[in-house]
Structure formats: structure tokens, C-alpha cells
JSON list of C-alpha atoms in Angstrom, two decimals:
[
{"chain": "A", "resi": 469, "resn": "MET", "atom": "CA", "xyz": [-22.76, -19.67, 4.90]},
{"chain": "A", "resi": 470, "resn": "THR", "atom": "CA", "xyz": [-23.34, -16.98, 7.53]},
{"chain": "A", "resi": 471, "resn": "PRO", "atom": "CA", "xyz": [-23.70, -13.37, 6.39]},
{"chain": "A", "resi": 472, "resn": "MET", "atom": "CA", "xyz": [-20.42, -12.40, 8.11]},
{"chain": "A", "resi": 473, "resn": "ARG", "atom": "CA", "xyz": [-18.51, -15.27, 6.50]},
{"chain": "A", "resi": 474, "resn": "SER", "atom": "CA", "xyz": [-19.91, -14.33, 3.10]},
{"chain": "A", "resi": 475, "resn": "ARG", "atom": "CA", "xyz": [-18.85, -10.70, 3.56]},
{"chain": "A", "resi": 476, "resn": "ILE", "atom": "CA", "xyz": [-15.32, -11.69, 4.57]},
{"chain": "A", "resi": 477, "resn": "THR", "atom": "CA", "xyz": [-14.76, -14.02, 1.63]},
{"chain": "A", "resi": 478, "resn": "THR", "atom": "CA", "xyz": [-16.55, -11.95, -1.03]},
{"chain": "A", "resi": 479, "resn": "GLY", "atom": "CA", "xyz": [-14.42, -10.31, -3.67]},
{"chain": "A", "resi": 480, "resn": "TRP", "atom": "CA", "xyz": [-11.11, -12.13, -3.30]},
{"chain": "A", "resi": 481, "resn": "THR", "atom": "CA", "xyz": [-10.50, -12.22, -7.03]},
{"chain": "A", "resi": 482, "resn": "PRO", "atom": "CA", "xyz": [-7.16, -13.41, -8.43]},
{"chain": "A", "resi": 483, "resn": "LEU", "atom": "CA", "xyz": [-6.17, -9.78, -8.99]},
{"chain": "A", "resi": 484, "resn": "ALA", "atom": "CA", "xyz": [-7.01, -8.88, -5.38]},
{"chain": "A", "resi": 485, "resn": "LEU", "atom": "CA", "xyz": [-4.85, -11.80, -4.20]},
{"chain": "A", "resi": 486, "resn": "VAL", "atom": "CA", "xyz": [-1.95, -10.61, -6.39]},
{"chain": "A", "resi": 487, "resn": "TYR", "atom": "CA", "xyz": [-2.22, -7.16, -4.81]},
{"chain": "A", "resi": 488, "resn": "LEU", "atom": "CA", "xyz": [-2.38, -8.73, -1.36]},
{"chain": "A", "resi": 489, "resn": "GLY", "atom": "CA", "xyz": [0.74, -10.79, -2.12]},
{"chain": "A", "resi": 490, "resn": "LEU", "atom": "CA", "xyz": [2.56, -7.63, -3.25]},
{"chain": "A", "resi": 491, "resn": "ALA", "atom": "CA", "xyz": [1.51, -5.92, -0.01]},
{"chain": "A", "resi": 492, "resn": "VAL", "atom": "CA", "xyz": [3.07, -8.75, 2.03]},
{"chain": "A", "resi": 493, "resn": "VAL", "atom": "CA", "xyz": [6.29, -8.59, -0.02]},
{"chain": "A", "resi": 494, "resn": "GLY", "atom": "CA", "xyz": [6.34, -4.80, 0.40]},
{"chain": "A", "resi": 495, "resn": "LEU", "atom": "CA", "xyz": [5.86, -5.07, 4.16]},
{"chain": "A", "resi": 496, "resn": "VAL", "atom": "CA", "xyz": [8.49, -7.76, 4.72]},
{"chain": "A", "resi": 497, "resn": "GLY", "atom": "CA", "xyz": [11.02, -6.31, 2.29]},
{"chain": "A", "resi": 498, "resn": "THR", "atom": "CA", "xyz": [10.88, -2.76, 3.58]},
{"chain": "A", "resi": 499, "resn": "ALA", "atom": "CA", "xyz": [10.72, -3.83, 7.24]},
{"chain": "A", "resi": 500, "resn": "PHE", "atom": "CA", "xyz": [13.93, -5.83, 6.79]},
{"chain": "A", "resi": 501, "resn": "PHE", "atom": "CA", "xyz": [15.85, -2.86, 5.38]},
{"chain": "A", "resi": 502, "resn": "ASN", "atom": "CA", "xyz": [14.31, -0.37, 7.82]},
{"chain": "A", "resi": 503, "resn": "VAL", "atom": "CA", "xyz": [15.34, -2.52, 10.79]},
{"chain": "A", "resi": 504, "resn": "TRP", "atom": "CA", "xyz": [18.80, -2.91, 9.28]},
{"chain": "A", "resi": 505, "resn": "SER", "atom": "CA", "xyz": [19.05, 0.88, 8.93]},
{"chain": "A", "resi": 506, "resn": "VAL", "atom": "CA", "xyz": [18.06, 1.41, 12.58]},
{"chain": "A", "resi": 507, "resn": "VAL", "atom": "CA", "xyz": [20.41, -1.29, 13.89]},
{"chain": "A", "resi": 508, "resn": "ALA", "atom": "CA", "xyz": [23.29, 0.22, 11.89]},
{"chain": "A", "resi": 509, "resn": "ALA", "atom": "CA", "xyz": [22.34, 3.70, 13.26]},
{"chain": "A", "resi": 510, "resn": "ARG", "atom": "CA", "xyz": [22.17, 5.14, 9.74]},
{"chain": "A", "resi": 511, "resn": "ASN", "atom": "CA", "xyz": [20.74, 8.53, 8.80]},
{"chain": "A", "resi": 512, "resn": "TYR", "atom": "CA", "xyz": [17.78, 7.20, 6.82]},
{"chain": "A", "resi": 513, "resn": "LEU", "atom": "CA", "xyz": [16.84, 10.37, 4.91]},
{"chain": "A", "resi": 514, "resn": "GLY", "atom": "CA", "xyz": [20.47, 11.40, 4.54]},
{"chain": "A", "resi": 515, "resn": "ASP", "atom": "CA", "xyz": [21.25, 8.03, 2.95]},
{"chain": "A", "resi": 516, "resn": "LEU", "atom": "CA", "xyz": [18.17, 8.22, 0.74]},
{"chain": "A", "resi": 517, "resn": "PHE", "atom": "CA", "xyz": [18.83, 11.67, -0.69]},
{"chain": "A", "resi": 518, "resn": "GLY", "atom": "CA", "xyz": [22.58, 12.11, -0.15]},
{"chain": "A", "resi": 519, "resn": "SER", "atom": "CA", "xyz": [24.20, 8.89, -1.35]},
{"chain": "A", "resi": 520, "resn": "GLY", "atom": "CA", "xyz": [24.80, 10.05, -4.88]},
{"chain": "A", "resi": 521, "resn": "PRO", "atom": "CA", "xyz": [22.74, 11.12, -7.88]},
{"chain": "A", "resi": 522, "resn": "ALA", "atom": "CA", "xyz": [21.36, 7.66, -8.67]},
{"chain": "A", "resi": 523, "resn": "VAL", "atom": "CA", "xyz": [20.01, 7.09, -5.17]},
{"chain": "A", "resi": 524, "resn": "SER", "atom": "CA", "xyz": [18.65, 10.65, -5.05]},
{"chain": "A", "resi": 525, "resn": "SER", "atom": "CA", "xyz": [16.92, 10.03, -8.39]},
{"chain": "A", "resi": 526, "resn": "ILE", "atom": "CA", "xyz": [15.28, 6.89, -7.04]},
{"chain": "A", "resi": 527, "resn": "GLY", "atom": "CA", "xyz": [14.28, 8.73, -3.87]},
{"chain": "A", "resi": 528, "resn": "VAL", "atom": "CA", "xyz": [12.60, 11.55, -5.79]},
{"chain": "A", "resi": 529, "resn": "ASP", "atom": "CA", "xyz": [11.02, 9.05, -8.18]},
{"chain": "A", "resi": 530, "resn": "LEU", "atom": "CA", "xyz": [9.48, 7.07, -5.32]},
{"chain": "A", "resi": 531, "resn": "LEU", "atom": "CA", "xyz": [8.38, 10.22, -3.51]},
{"chain": "A", "resi": 532, "resn": "VAL", "atom": "CA", "xyz": [6.47, 11.46, -6.58]},
{"chain": "A", "resi": 533, "resn": "VAL", "atom": "CA", "xyz": [4.90, 8.02, -7.10]},
{"chain": "A", "resi": 534, "resn": "ALA", "atom": "CA", "xyz": [3.86, 7.92, -3.43]},
{"chain": "A", "resi": 535, "resn": "ILE", "atom": "CA", "xyz": [2.23, 11.34, -3.66]},
{"chain": "A", "resi": 536, "resn": "ALA", "atom": "CA", "xyz": [0.36, 10.33, -6.83]},
{"chain": "A", "resi": 537, "resn": "GLY", "atom": "CA", "xyz": [-0.65, 7.07, -5.14]},
{"chain": "A", "resi": 538, "resn": "CYS", "atom": "CA", "xyz": [-2.00, 8.95, -2.11]},
{"chain": "A", "resi": 539, "resn": "ILE", "atom": "CA", "xyz": [-4.10, 11.12, -4.42]},
{"chain": "A", "resi": 540, "resn": "LEU", "atom": "CA", "xyz": [-5.37, 7.98, -6.17]},
{"chain": "A", "resi": 541, "resn": "ILE", "atom": "CA", "xyz": [-6.26, 6.41, -2.81]},
{"chain": "A", "resi": 542, "resn": "VAL", "atom": "CA", "xyz": [-8.35, 9.43, -1.80]},
{"chain": "A", "resi": 543, "resn": "VAL", "atom": "CA", "xyz": [-10.07, 9.81, -5.19]},
{"chain": "A", "resi": 544, "resn": "GLU", "atom": "CA", "xyz": [-10.83, 6.09, -5.68]},
{"chain": "A", "resi": 545, "resn": "ALA", "atom": "CA", "xyz": [-11.99, 5.62, -2.09]},
{"chain": "A", "resi": 546, "resn": "ARG", "atom": "CA", "xyz": [-14.44, 8.49, -2.47]},
{"chain": "A", "resi": 547, "resn": "ARG", "atom": "CA", "xyz": [-15.63, 7.20, -5.84]},
{"chain": "A", "resi": 548, "resn": "LEU", "atom": "CA", "xyz": [-16.24, 3.70, -4.51]},
{"chain": "A", "resi": 549, "resn": "GLY", "atom": "CA", "xyz": [-17.57, 4.75, -1.10]},
{"chain": "A", "resi": 550, "resn": "MET", "atom": "CA", "xyz": [-14.68, 3.16, 0.81]},
{"chain": "A", "resi": 551, "resn": "ARG", "atom": "CA", "xyz": [-14.39, 4.53, 4.33]},
{"chain": "A", "resi": 552, "resn": "ARG", "atom": "CA", "xyz": [-11.23, 5.32, 6.29]},
{"chain": "A", "resi": 553, "resn": "ALA", "atom": "CA", "xyz": [-8.98, 5.57, 3.23]},
{"chain": "A", "resi": 554, "resn": "TRP", "atom": "CA", "xyz": [-6.85, 8.03, 5.18]},
{"chain": "A", "resi": 555, "resn": "LEU", "atom": "CA", "xyz": [-5.61, 5.05, 7.23]},
{"chain": "A", "resi": 556, "resn": "TYR", "atom": "CA", "xyz": [-3.69, 3.70, 4.23]},
{"chain": "A", "resi": 557, "resn": "ILE", "atom": "CA", "xyz": [-1.88, 7.03, 3.90]},
{"chain": "A", "resi": 558, "resn": "VAL", "atom": "CA", "xyz": [-1.11, 7.32, 7.63]},
{"chain": "A", "resi": 559, "resn": "LEU", "atom": "CA", "xyz": [0.02, 3.69, 7.82]},
{"chain": "A", "resi": 560, "resn": "SER", "atom": "CA", "xyz": [2.40, 4.27, 4.91]},
{"chain": "A", "resi": 561, "resn": "GLY", "atom": "CA", "xyz": [4.40, 6.56, 7.18]},
{"chain": "A", "resi": 562, "resn": "VAL", "atom": "CA", "xyz": [4.58, 3.89, 9.87]},
{"chain": "A", "resi": 563, "resn": "THR", "atom": "CA", "xyz": [5.13, 0.87, 7.61]},
{"chain": "A", "resi": 564, "resn": "ALA", "atom": "CA", "xyz": [5.81, 1.54, 3.93]},
{"chain": "A", "resi": 565, "resn": "PHE", "atom": "CA", "xyz": [3.91, 2.70, 0.87]},
{"chain": "A", "resi": 566, "resn": "ALA", "atom": "CA", "xyz": [5.11, -0.53, -0.77]},
{"chain": "A", "resi": 567, "resn": "PHE", "atom": "CA", "xyz": [2.78, -2.23, 1.74]},
{"chain": "A", "resi": 568, "resn": "THR", "atom": "CA", "xyz": [-0.18, 0.13, 2.04]},
{"chain": "A", "resi": 569, "resn": "PHE", "atom": "CA", "xyz": [-0.68, 0.92, -1.65]},
{"chain": "A", "resi": 570, "resn": "PRO", "atom": "CA", "xyz": [-1.01, -2.71, -2.82]},
{"chain": "A", "resi": 571, "resn": "LEU", "atom": "CA", "xyz": [-3.17, -3.35, 0.27]},
{"chain": "A", "resi": 572, "resn": "PHE", "atom": "CA", "xyz": [-5.45, -0.50, -0.80]},
{"chain": "A", "resi": 573, "resn": "LEU", "atom": "CA", "xyz": [-5.54, -1.89, -4.36]},
{"chain": "A", "resi": 574, "resn": "ALA", "atom": "CA", "xyz": [-6.54, -5.32, -2.99]},
{"chain": "A", "resi": 575, "resn": "MET", "atom": "CA", "xyz": [-9.36, -3.81, -0.91]},
{"chain": "A", "resi": 576, "resn": "ARG", "atom": "CA", "xyz": [-10.39, -1.66, -3.89]},
{"chain": "A", "resi": 577, "resn": "GLN", "atom": "CA", "xyz": [-10.55, -4.76, -6.10]},
{"chain": "A", "resi": 578, "resn": "ARG", "atom": "CA", "xyz": [-12.65, -6.55, -3.48]},
{"chain": "A", "resi": 579, "resn": "ARG", "atom": "CA", "xyz": [-15.02, -3.58, -3.38]},
{"chain": "A", "resi": 580, "resn": "ILE", "atom": "CA", "xyz": [-15.34, -3.52, -7.17]},
{"chain": "A", "resi": 581, "resn": "ALA", "atom": "CA", "xyz": [-16.00, -7.29, -7.24]},
{"chain": "A", "resi": 582, "resn": "ALA", "atom": "CA", "xyz": [-18.55, -7.03, -4.42]},
{"chain": "A", "resi": 583, "resn": "ASP", "atom": "CA", "xyz": [-20.36, -4.17, -6.18]},
{"chain": "A", "resi": 584, "resn": "ALA", "atom": "CA", "xyz": [-20.43, -6.20, -9.42]},
{"chain": "A", "resi": 585, "resn": "SER", "atom": "CA", "xyz": [-21.81, -9.36, -7.76]},
{"chain": "A", "resi": 586, "resn": "PRO", "atom": "CA", "xyz": [-25.55, -9.99, -8.27]},
{"chain": "A", "resi": 587, "resn": "GLU", "atom": "CA", "xyz": [-26.32, -10.29, -4.52]}
]
């Protein structure tokens, strides 16, 4: 196996693959509803925070979770020596946190597995 091939395949533990699967579901699921919102010419933030108390509760809930997740991304990336962690946070504004956070967790799991391997 070439060194590049080994580096690419190293660390894909079952847990990392679960996180990667969740990232794909998060990307596809949120993209579908975001496109639907644009096509229907809806006020995205108005709908999120102004469609009743239950929807506002979910909106605030997800916002707080996203902020905590961003803090976790920065702290864990620094702890593990992962570079460019800020990209996950920036990409969450372009795609969805439901995509970037599980993607970060998958890459984090790969890093932990690679650091634990006896190579």
C-alpha cells in the first residue's frame, strides 16, 4: 500500500462511518428543505422564529446547540492538532450544521484512531 493510500484509509472506524453517514443525511435533508424554502420564496428566518412558540423553541434550541457545537469544534481541533477547523464553522453557514458537525466528528474520530494506531 502506498503511503498516500494508507493515510486516506486510516482511521475509518465504524463510529467514524456512522458520523459520516449522519453528515450525508444532514446535507441531503437540509438541502431539500432549504431549496424548497427558496423556491417557495419563504422568509427563512421569519418562518423559523415567527411560526409559533413550538417552532421558535426548536429554533432557539438548535441555535444554542450549534453554538455549543462550534465551541466544541474549536476546542477539540486545538486539542487534537487538527488544522482548518474554522472551515467546518464557515461551511455550516453555507450548508448546514447538521452536515458539518457530524463531518467534524467523523474527521475527529479518524484523527483519534490514527493517533492510537501503532504506526
